[in-house]
Coordinates of C-alpha atoms in Angstrom, one line a residue:
M182 CA 13.7 -73.5 -5.9
N183 CA 15.7 -73.3 -9.1
Q184 CA 18.4 -76.0 -10.4
T185 CA 21.4 -74.1 -9.2
T186 CA 20.2 -73.5 -5.7
M187 CA 19.3 -77.4 -5.3
A188 CA 22.8 -78.4 -6.7
I189 CA 24.5 -76.4 -4.0
V190 CA 22.2 -77.5 -1.2
K191 CA 23.0 -81.2 -2.0
G192 CA 26.6 -80.4 -2.2
R193 CA 27.4 -81.6 -5.5
L194 CA 26.7 -80.5 -9.3
R195 CA 24.6 -82.7 -11.5
P196 CA 26.1 -83.8 -14.9
G197 CA 26.6 -81.2 -17.4
F198 CA 25.7 -78.6 -15.2
Y199 CA 29.2 -77.3 -14.6
D200 CA 29.5 -76.2 -18.2
R201 CA 26.3 -74.2 -18.2
L202 CA 27.3 -72.5 -14.9
L203 CA 30.7 -71.7 -16.4
N204 CA 29.1 -70.0 -19.4
I205 CA 26.8 -68.1 -17.1
L206 CA 29.6 -66.9 -15.1
L207 CA 31.8 -66.1 -18.2
F208 CA 28.6 -63.9 -19.5
F209 CA 28.4 -62.2 -16.2
L210 CA 31.8 -61.1 -16.2
L211 CA 31.9 -59.8 -19.8
F212 CA 28.6 -57.8 -18.9
T213 CA 30.2 -56.5 -15.7
A214 CA 33.4 -55.2 -17.6
L215 CA 31.3 -53.7 -20.5
T216 CA 29.2 -51.9 -17.8
A217 CA 32.2 -50.6 -16.1
N218 CA 33.6 -49.5 -19.2
R219 CA 30.4 -47.7 -19.9
V220 CA 30.2 -46.1 -16.6
A221 CA 33.7 -45.2 -16.5
A222 CA 33.5 -43.4 -19.8
Q223 CA 30.3 -41.4 -18.7
G224 CA 32.0 -40.5 -15.4
T225 CA 34.7 -38.8 -17.1
R226 CA 32.5 -36.0 -18.5
P227 CA 30.9 -33.1 -16.8
A228 CA 27.1 -33.3 -16.0
S229 CA 26.6 -30.3 -18.4
G230 CA 28.5 -32.0 -21.2
I231 CA 31.7 -31.1 -22.8
T232 CA 31.9 -27.5 -24.1
V233 CA 34.1 -25.6 -26.2
G234 CA 38.0 -25.4 -25.4
Q235 CA 37.6 -28.5 -23.0
A236 CA 39.5 -31.7 -23.9
V237 CA 37.6 -34.8 -24.6
P238 CA 37.9 -37.4 -21.7
A239 CA 40.0 -40.4 -22.0
G240 CA 37.0 -42.6 -21.3
V241 CA 35.1 -41.3 -24.3
W242 CA 37.9 -41.6 -26.7
A243 CA 38.4 -45.5 -25.5
Y244 CA 34.7 -46.3 -25.5
P245 CA 33.6 -49.1 -28.0
N246 CA 30.6 -47.6 -30.0
H247 CA 28.3 -49.5 -32.3
A248 CA 29.4 -48.8 -35.9
F249 CA 28.2 -49.0 -39.4
L250 CA 30.9 -48.8 -42.0
T251 CA 30.0 -49.9 -45.3
D252 CA 27.8 -53.0 -46.2
S253 CA 27.3 -54.4 -42.9
L254 CA 27.8 -53.8 -38.9
A255 CA 31.5 -53.9 -38.3
S256 CA 33.7 -53.7 -35.2
P257 CA 33.0 -51.1 -32.6
I258 CA 34.3 -47.8 -33.3
R259 CA 36.6 -46.1 -30.8
L260 CA 37.4 -42.4 -31.3
N261 CA 41.1 -43.1 -30.4
A262 CA 41.5 -44.6 -33.9
Y263 CA 41.1 -41.0 -35.4
R264 CA 43.1 -39.2 -32.8
G265 CA 45.4 -36.5 -34.4
K266 CA 43.0 -35.8 -37.2
L267 CA 40.3 -33.2 -37.1
I268 CA 37.3 -35.0 -36.1
L269 CA 33.8 -33.7 -37.1
L270 CA 31.0 -35.5 -35.2
D271 CA 27.7 -35.0 -36.9
F272 CA 24.6 -35.7 -34.9
W273 CA 21.8 -36.6 -37.2
A274 CA 18.4 -38.7 -37.7
T275 CA 16.7 -40.4 -40.3
Y276 CA 13.8 -38.1 -40.1
C277 CA 15.8 -34.9 -40.1
V278 CA 15.7 -33.3 -43.6
P279 CA 18.4 -30.7 -43.0
C280 CA 20.8 -33.3 -41.8
I281 CA 20.4 -35.5 -44.8
A282 CA 20.8 -32.4 -46.9
S283 CA 24.2 -31.9 -45.9
F284 CA 25.3 -35.5 -46.7
P285 CA 26.7 -34.6 -50.2
K286 CA 28.8 -31.9 -48.7
M287 CA 30.2 -34.3 -46.1
K288 CA 31.1 -36.7 -48.6
S289 CA 33.0 -34.2 -50.7
L290 CA 34.8 -32.9 -47.8
Q291 CA 35.5 -36.4 -46.5
Q292 CA 37.1 -37.4 -49.8
Q293 CA 39.0 -34.1 -50.5
Y294 CA 40.6 -34.0 -47.1
Q295 CA 40.8 -37.7 -46.1
H296 CA 44.2 -37.6 -44.6
D297 CA 43.5 -34.7 -42.1
L298 CA 39.7 -35.0 -41.4
Q299 CA 37.5 -37.8 -40.0
I300 CA 33.7 -37.2 -40.3
I301 CA 31.6 -39.5 -38.0
L302 CA 27.9 -39.8 -38.2
V303 CA 26.2 -40.2 -34.7
N304 CA 22.8 -41.6 -34.6
N305 CA 20.9 -42.5 -31.4
E306 CA 17.8 -44.2 -33.2
P307 CA 17.5 -48.1 -33.1
L308 CA 20.5 -50.0 -34.8
A309 CA 18.4 -51.6 -37.4
R310 CA 16.6 -48.3 -38.7
A311 CA 19.8 -46.3 -38.7
S312 CA 21.9 -49.0 -40.5
A313 CA 19.3 -49.6 -43.0
F314 CA 18.9 -45.9 -43.9
L315 CA 22.7 -45.6 -44.2
Q316 CA 22.9 -48.8 -46.5
K317 CA 20.0 -47.2 -48.7
R318 CA 22.0 -43.8 -48.9
K319 CA 25.3 -45.7 -50.0
N320 CA 23.4 -47.8 -52.5
E321 CA 21.5 -44.7 -53.8
H322 CA 24.3 -41.9 -53.7
G323 CA 27.5 -43.7 -52.9
E324 CA 27.8 -42.1 -49.4
A325 CA 30.0 -44.4 -47.5
F326 CA 30.3 -42.8 -44.0
T327 CA 31.7 -43.8 -40.9
A328 CA 28.9 -43.9 -38.5
I329 CA 28.1 -44.6 -35.0
V330 CA 24.6 -45.9 -34.5
A331 CA 22.4 -46.6 -31.5
D332 CA 24.6 -44.0 -29.6
T333 CA 24.1 -43.3 -26.0
L334 CA 27.3 -41.8 -24.8
L335 CA 28.2 -39.2 -27.3
N336 CA 24.5 -37.7 -27.2
R337 CA 25.1 -37.3 -23.4
T338 CA 28.6 -36.2 -23.9
F339 CA 27.7 -33.3 -26.2
P340 CA 24.0 -32.5 -25.2
H341 CA 21.8 -30.8 -27.7
R342 CA 18.3 -29.9 -28.4
T343 CA 18.3 -29.7 -32.3
I344 CA 19.9 -31.2 -35.1
P345 CA 21.9 -31.1 -37.4
H346 CA 24.5 -30.6 -34.5
Y347 CA 28.0 -30.6 -35.3
V348 CA 31.1 -31.0 -32.9
W349 CA 34.6 -30.1 -34.1
I350 CA 37.4 -31.8 -32.2
G351 CA 40.9 -30.5 -32.9
R352 CA 44.1 -32.5 -33.5
D353 CA 45.0 -31.8 -29.8
G354 CA 41.9 -33.6 -28.6
R355 CA 40.0 -30.5 -27.4
V356 CA 36.5 -29.1 -28.7
L357 CA 37.2 -26.3 -31.2
A358 CA 33.5 -25.6 -31.8
I359 CA 30.0 -26.7 -31.6
T360 CA 27.7 -25.5 -34.5
G361 CA 24.7 -25.8 -36.5
E362 CA 24.8 -26.5 -40.4
E363 CA 25.4 -22.9 -41.3
E364 CA 29.0 -23.4 -40.1
L365 CA 29.8 -26.3 -42.5
E366 CA 32.0 -24.5 -45.0
E367 CA 35.4 -25.4 -46.3
A368 CA 36.9 -22.2 -45.3
K369 CA 35.9 -22.8 -41.7
L370 CA 37.2 -26.3 -41.8
L371 CA 40.5 -25.2 -43.2
Q372 CA 40.9 -22.7 -40.2
A373 CA 39.8 -25.8 -37.9
L374 CA 42.5 -27.9 -39.3
Q375 CA 45.0 -25.2 -38.3
G376 CA 43.5 -25.5 -34.7
E377 CA 41.8 -22.2 -35.1
G378 CA 38.1 -22.1 -33.6
S379 CA 37.7 -18.5 -33.1
A380 CA 36.0 -18.0 -36.7
F381 CA 33.2 -20.3 -35.7
T382 CA 29.7 -18.9 -34.7
N383 CA 29.0 -21.5 -31.6
K384 CA 25.4 -23.2 -31.4
K385 CA 23.0 -22.0 -28.6
N386 CA 21.4 -24.7 -26.5
I387 CA 18.2 -22.9 -26.2
D388 CA 15.0 -24.7 -24.6
P389 CA 12.1 -23.8 -27.0
A390 CA 9.6 -25.0 -24.4
L391 CA 10.5 -21.9 -22.3
P392 CA 9.9 -18.2 -23.0
L393 CA 12.8 -17.4 -25.7
F394 CA 14.1 -14.6 -23.5
S395 CA 14.3 -16.6 -20.4
S396 CA 17.4 -18.2 -21.9
A397 CA 20.5 -16.3 -21.5
D398 CA 21.8 -17.9 -24.8
F399 CA 18.9 -16.4 -26.9
P400 CA 20.7 -13.6 -29.1
T401 CA 19.2 -10.2 -28.9
E402 CA 20.9 -9.0 -32.1
G403 CA 18.5 -8.1 -34.7
L404 CA 15.6 -7.8 -32.3
Q405 CA 12.6 -6.6 -34.2
K406 CA 9.5 -6.5 -32.0
Y407 CA 9.3 -7.9 -28.2
S408 CA 6.8 -7.6 -25.5
L409 CA 6.9 -9.0 -22.0
L410 CA 4.2 -8.7 -19.3
T411 CA 4.6 -10.5 -15.9
Q412 CA 2.6 -10.0 -12.6
G413 CA 4.6 -10.0 -9.2
R414 CA 7.8 -8.6 -7.8
V415 CA 11.1 -10.3 -9.1
S416 CA 13.7 -10.6 -6.7
G417 CA 16.9 -9.2 -7.7
L418 CA 15.4 -6.5 -10.0
A419 CA 15.2 -2.8 -8.9
S420 CA 12.1 -0.7 -9.1
G421 CA 12.5 1.6 -12.1
T422 CA 12.8 1.8 -15.7
Q423 CA 15.7 1.2 -18.4
F424 CA 15.8 2.5 -21.8
R425 CA 16.3 0.4 -25.1
K426 CA 18.0 2.2 -27.8
A427 CA 19.1 1.2 -31.3
K428 CA 22.7 1.6 -32.6
S429 CA 21.8 5.0 -34.0
G430 CA 20.7 6.2 -30.6
A431 CA 17.0 6.1 -31.4
L432 CA 14.8 5.2 -28.6
V433 CA 13.1 1.9 -29.5
G434 CA 12.0 0.4 -26.0
R435 CA 11.5 0.6 -22.5
A436 CA 11.7 -1.7 -19.6
F437 CA 9.8 -1.2 -16.4
T438 CA 10.7 -3.5 -13.4
N439 CA 8.7 -4.0 -10.2
T440 CA 6.5 -1.3 -11.0
G441 CA 2.9 -0.5 -10.7
F442 CA 0.6 0.4 -13.5
F443 CA 0.0 4.0 -12.2
S444 CA 3.7 4.6 -13.1
L445 CA 3.5 2.6 -16.3
Y446 CA 0.3 4.6 -17.8
S447 CA 1.8 8.2 -16.2
T448 CA 5.0 7.6 -18.2
I449 CA 3.0 6.8 -21.4
A450 CA 0.9 9.8 -21.0
R451 CA 3.4 12.1 -20.2
Q452 CA 5.3 11.2 -23.3
L453 CA 2.3 11.3 -25.7
Q454 CA 1.1 14.7 -24.5
R455 CA 4.5 16.1 -24.4
A456 CA 4.8 15.2 -28.4
L457 CA 1.8 17.2 -28.7
G458 CA 3.3 20.2 -26.7
W459 CA 1.2 19.6 -23.8
R460 CA 2.5 19.2 -20.0
F461 CA 0.8 16.3 -18.4
S462 CA 1.1 15.1 -14.7
D463 CA -0.1 12.4 -12.3
Q464 CA -2.8 14.6 -11.2
Q465 CA -4.6 14.2 -14.4
I466 CA -4.8 10.4 -14.1
R467 CA -8.3 9.1 -13.1
Y468 CA -8.8 5.2 -12.0
A469 CA -12.5 4.3 -12.3
G470 CA -12.0 0.5 -11.8
A471 CA -13.1 -2.0 -8.9
S472 CA -9.9 -1.9 -7.0
E473 CA -7.9 1.0 -6.5
A474 CA -5.6 -0.7 -4.0
G475 CA -4.7 -3.3 -6.6
F476 CA -4.3 -0.7 -9.2
L477 CA -1.9 1.3 -7.0
Q478 CA -0.1 -1.6 -5.2
D479 CA 0.1 -4.6 -7.3
T480 CA 3.6 -4.8 -8.9
Y481 CA 4.3 -5.8 -12.5
N482 CA 7.4 -6.1 -15.0
Y483 CA 6.9 -4.9 -18.6
E484 CA 9.3 -4.7 -21.5
F485 CA 8.2 -3.3 -25.0
V486 CA 10.4 -3.2 -28.0
V487 CA 9.6 -2.0 -31.6
P488 CA 11.6 -1.7 -34.8
E489 CA 13.7 1.4 -35.2
R490 CA 11.3 2.6 -38.1
F491 CA 8.6 2.7 -35.4
S492 CA 10.5 4.7 -32.8
A493 CA 8.3 7.8 -33.3
Q494 CA 5.2 5.6 -32.4
L495 CA 6.8 3.8 -29.4
Y496 CA 4.6 5.2 -26.7
S497 CA 1.4 4.9 -28.8
M498 CA 2.2 1.4 -29.6
M499 CA 3.1 0.7 -25.9
L500 CA -0.2 2.0 -24.9
H501 CA -2.1 -0.2 -27.3
D502 CA -0.2 -3.2 -26.2
L503 CA -1.0 -2.6 -22.5
N504 CA -4.6 -1.9 -23.5
T505 CA -4.8 -5.1 -25.2
Y506 CA -3.0 -7.5 -22.6
S507 CA -3.0 -5.9 -19.2
P508 CA -5.8 -5.8 -16.7
Y509 CA -6.4 -2.1 -17.6
V510 CA -7.6 0.1 -20.4
A511 CA -6.6 3.8 -20.6
T512 CA -8.2 6.2 -22.8
F513 CA -7.6 10.2 -23.0
K514 CA -10.6 12.7 -22.8
T515 CA -11.4 16.2 -21.6
E516 CA -12.9 16.7 -18.4
K517 CA -14.0 20.0 -16.6
T518 CA -12.2 19.7 -13.1
N519 CA -10.7 21.9 -10.3
C520 CA -7.1 22.8 -10.9
L521 CA -4.5 25.4 -10.3
I522 CA -3.6 27.8 -13.1
L523 CA 0.0 29.0 -13.1
E524 CA -0.2 32.5 -14.7
R525 CA 1.7 35.8 -15.2
Y526 CA -0.3 38.6 -13.9
S527 CA 1.9 41.6 -13.7
T528 CA 5.4 42.9 -14.5
A529 CA 7.8 41.0 -12.4
G530 CA 9.8 43.1 -9.9
T531 CA 12.5 40.4 -9.7
P532 CA 14.2 39.1 -12.9
L533 CA 12.8 35.6 -14.0
N534 CA 15.8 34.3 -15.7
H535 CA 19.6 34.2 -14.5
D536 CA 22.5 32.6 -16.0
G537 CA 24.1 29.4 -14.7
D538 CA 23.8 25.6 -14.6
E539 CA 20.4 24.1 -14.2
S540 CA 19.4 23.0 -10.5
L541 CA 16.5 21.8 -8.4
V542 CA 16.6 22.0 -4.8
K543 CA 14.0 20.0 -3.1
G544 CA 11.8 21.8 -0.4
A545 CA 11.8 20.1 3.0
G546 CA 8.2 19.3 4.0
Q547 CA 5.4 21.9 4.1
Q548 CA 7.7 24.6 5.6
G549 CA 10.5 24.1 3.1
A550 CA 12.0 26.3 0.4
L551 CA 11.7 25.8 -3.3
N552 CA 14.8 26.8 -5.2
L553 CA 14.9 26.5 -8.8
K554 CA 17.7 27.8 -11.2
N555 CA 17.7 28.0 -14.9
V556 CA 14.8 25.6 -15.5
P557 CA 11.9 25.4 -18.0
V558 CA 8.6 26.9 -16.5
D559 CA 7.0 23.3 -16.7
A560 CA 9.8 22.3 -14.0
L561 CA 8.2 24.9 -11.7
A562 CA 4.7 23.6 -12.3
D563 CA 5.8 20.0 -11.5
R564 CA 7.2 21.1 -8.3
L565 CA 4.3 23.3 -7.4
E566 CA 1.8 20.4 -8.1
N567 CA 3.9 17.9 -6.0
L568 CA 3.9 20.1 -2.8
T569 CA 2.5 18.1 0.0
W570 CA -0.7 20.0 0.6
N571 CA -1.8 20.3 -3.2
S572 CA -3.9 17.6 -4.7
L573 CA -5.0 19.4 -7.9
P574 CA -3.3 19.5 -11.3
V575 CA -1.2 22.7 -12.0
M576 CA -1.7 24.1 -15.5
N577 CA 1.0 26.4 -17.0
H578 CA -0.7 29.3 -18.6
T579 CA 2.4 31.7 -18.3
D580 CA 3.3 31.6 -22.1
I581 CA 6.9 31.8 -20.9
S582 CA 9.2 30.1 -23.3
E583 CA 12.6 31.3 -21.6
R584 CA 14.3 29.6 -18.8
I585 CA 13.5 30.8 -15.3
S586 CA 15.1 31.0 -11.7
V587 CA 12.7 31.3 -8.8
R588 CA 13.1 30.9 -5.0
I589 CA 10.2 30.9 -2.4
S590 CA 11.3 30.7 1.1
R591 CA 8.0 29.0 2.4
T592 CA 5.7 26.8 0.7
G593 CA 3.5 25.4 3.5
N594 CA 0.1 26.5 1.8
L595 CA -1.3 28.4 -1.4
Q596 CA -0.9 31.6 0.4
E597 CA 2.9 31.3 1.3
V598 CA 3.6 30.0 -2.4
N599 CA 1.8 33.0 -3.9
A600 CA 3.6 35.4 -1.6
G601 CA 6.9 33.8 -2.8
L602 CA 5.8 33.9 -6.5
G603 CA 4.5 37.5 -6.4
P604 CA 7.8 39.4 -7.0
Y605 CA 8.3 37.3 -9.9
G606 CA 4.9 38.2 -11.4
L607 CA 3.3 34.8 -11.2
R608 CA 0.7 33.3 -9.2
L609 CA -1.4 30.1 -8.7
R610 CA -5.2 30.6 -9.1
P611 CA -7.9 28.1 -8.3
A612 CA -10.0 27.5 -11.2
K613 CA -12.4 25.0 -13.0
K614 CA -11.3 24.1 -16.4
K615 CA -11.6 21.6 -19.1
I616 CA -8.4 19.7 -19.0
M617 CA -7.0 16.5 -20.8
I618 CA -7.2 13.4 -18.3
M619 CA -6.1 9.8 -18.7
L620 CA -9.2 7.7 -17.7
I621 CA -8.2 4.0 -16.5
S622 CA -10.7 1.4 -16.3
D623 CA -10.6 -2.4 -15.7
Q624 CA -10.1 -4.7 -18.8
A625 CA -13.3 -6.2 -20.1
T626 CA -13.7 -9.9 -19.5
K627 CA -13.8 -10.6 -23.3
P628 CA -11.4 -8.6 -25.4
T629 CA -12.6 -7.1 -28.6
L630 CA -11.4 -9.2 -31.4
Y631 CA -10.5 -7.9 -34.9
K632 CA -13.2 -9.1 -37.5
P633 CA -12.2 -8.8 -41.2
R634 CA -14.4 -6.9 -43.5

């Protein structure tokens, strides 16, 4: 049992104990008041910190911060002492080279605008370390800054991940801007003195531990190269694709969301073969890996963006990227296979082309009609290839360059289709031909690495 407890039990205080107890009580009251002040100051700020346009809370203005003024520790600094001026809070550290490199500019601006501007250095390192560093800078460079050291409140009020970090507080007590060192210019300062913050580029609070593009604050302007591949469906994203274009209109990227690899490789193959003047279809894709179900059903999200100067090579670069990092490898090869040849075999009794807008009317099942108006012949080959009864690639050997219009009333089998194509001098002929296919296999367990010669 301690001395205090014993004294109370006996009902009297020992000689001299009263003075010690009074001192303890006074210390406790002072500590409680200081803690309450700290809690009140912290409680006035939002959990996410004060942002641009918001007023600095009253508790932050009145809070007594540890200070370093000139040659020694001074009375606590309260921001209230500088209210009515433009206040520039400079968050820094003794190990931050860019922070210290800005000190001469800070010194010059403070001297030039001392009646309207108050620069306050804010450091959250141990008091002795920060104070010794500032004293050394004053002795060697004549930099007599007003500084808050061993800070806790301001760093939480204005949270940040990187330094230098500057908070510009206007004469009206509102935050004008939160910036990096690139905004520390006299022209910007003069605008801030007038209460104008729109000229500033505000600093982004990006977490570098996360993938950069997972942050909404990460800027996309000036994007040169980007690639992302994730497995699994993402709720909130539609299944499909989006185009990424430069300001000039050039296509520089594609994004595929909640999509399987069959669609990914199909898109790339079509574009690459079309650039060579050849039509390519899904029927020309062959999967030779271990799990066809996984290849067809697994869902991925993929985005790939290149510099504009590589726009013409977008799809070949995309294929190389997928072949390197995806679970699969795709290559082109010629293969003799069963197919259907769309050919012109006689003079048409019905004109092939009509004036009018392009239109495609989808057939309804095996007995549906096929109605195409003013479209390329490849569009006819696509529709014939996708008929429900057909599993073979359709090769366009018509040599027709103009647009065509074709109507077939019944498309339930090959005979019905040819009966409809006959009046136009066209037909589908089964054959075995060498055609270009895309062969897809599973990725090797060990990637082939580049070896310098």
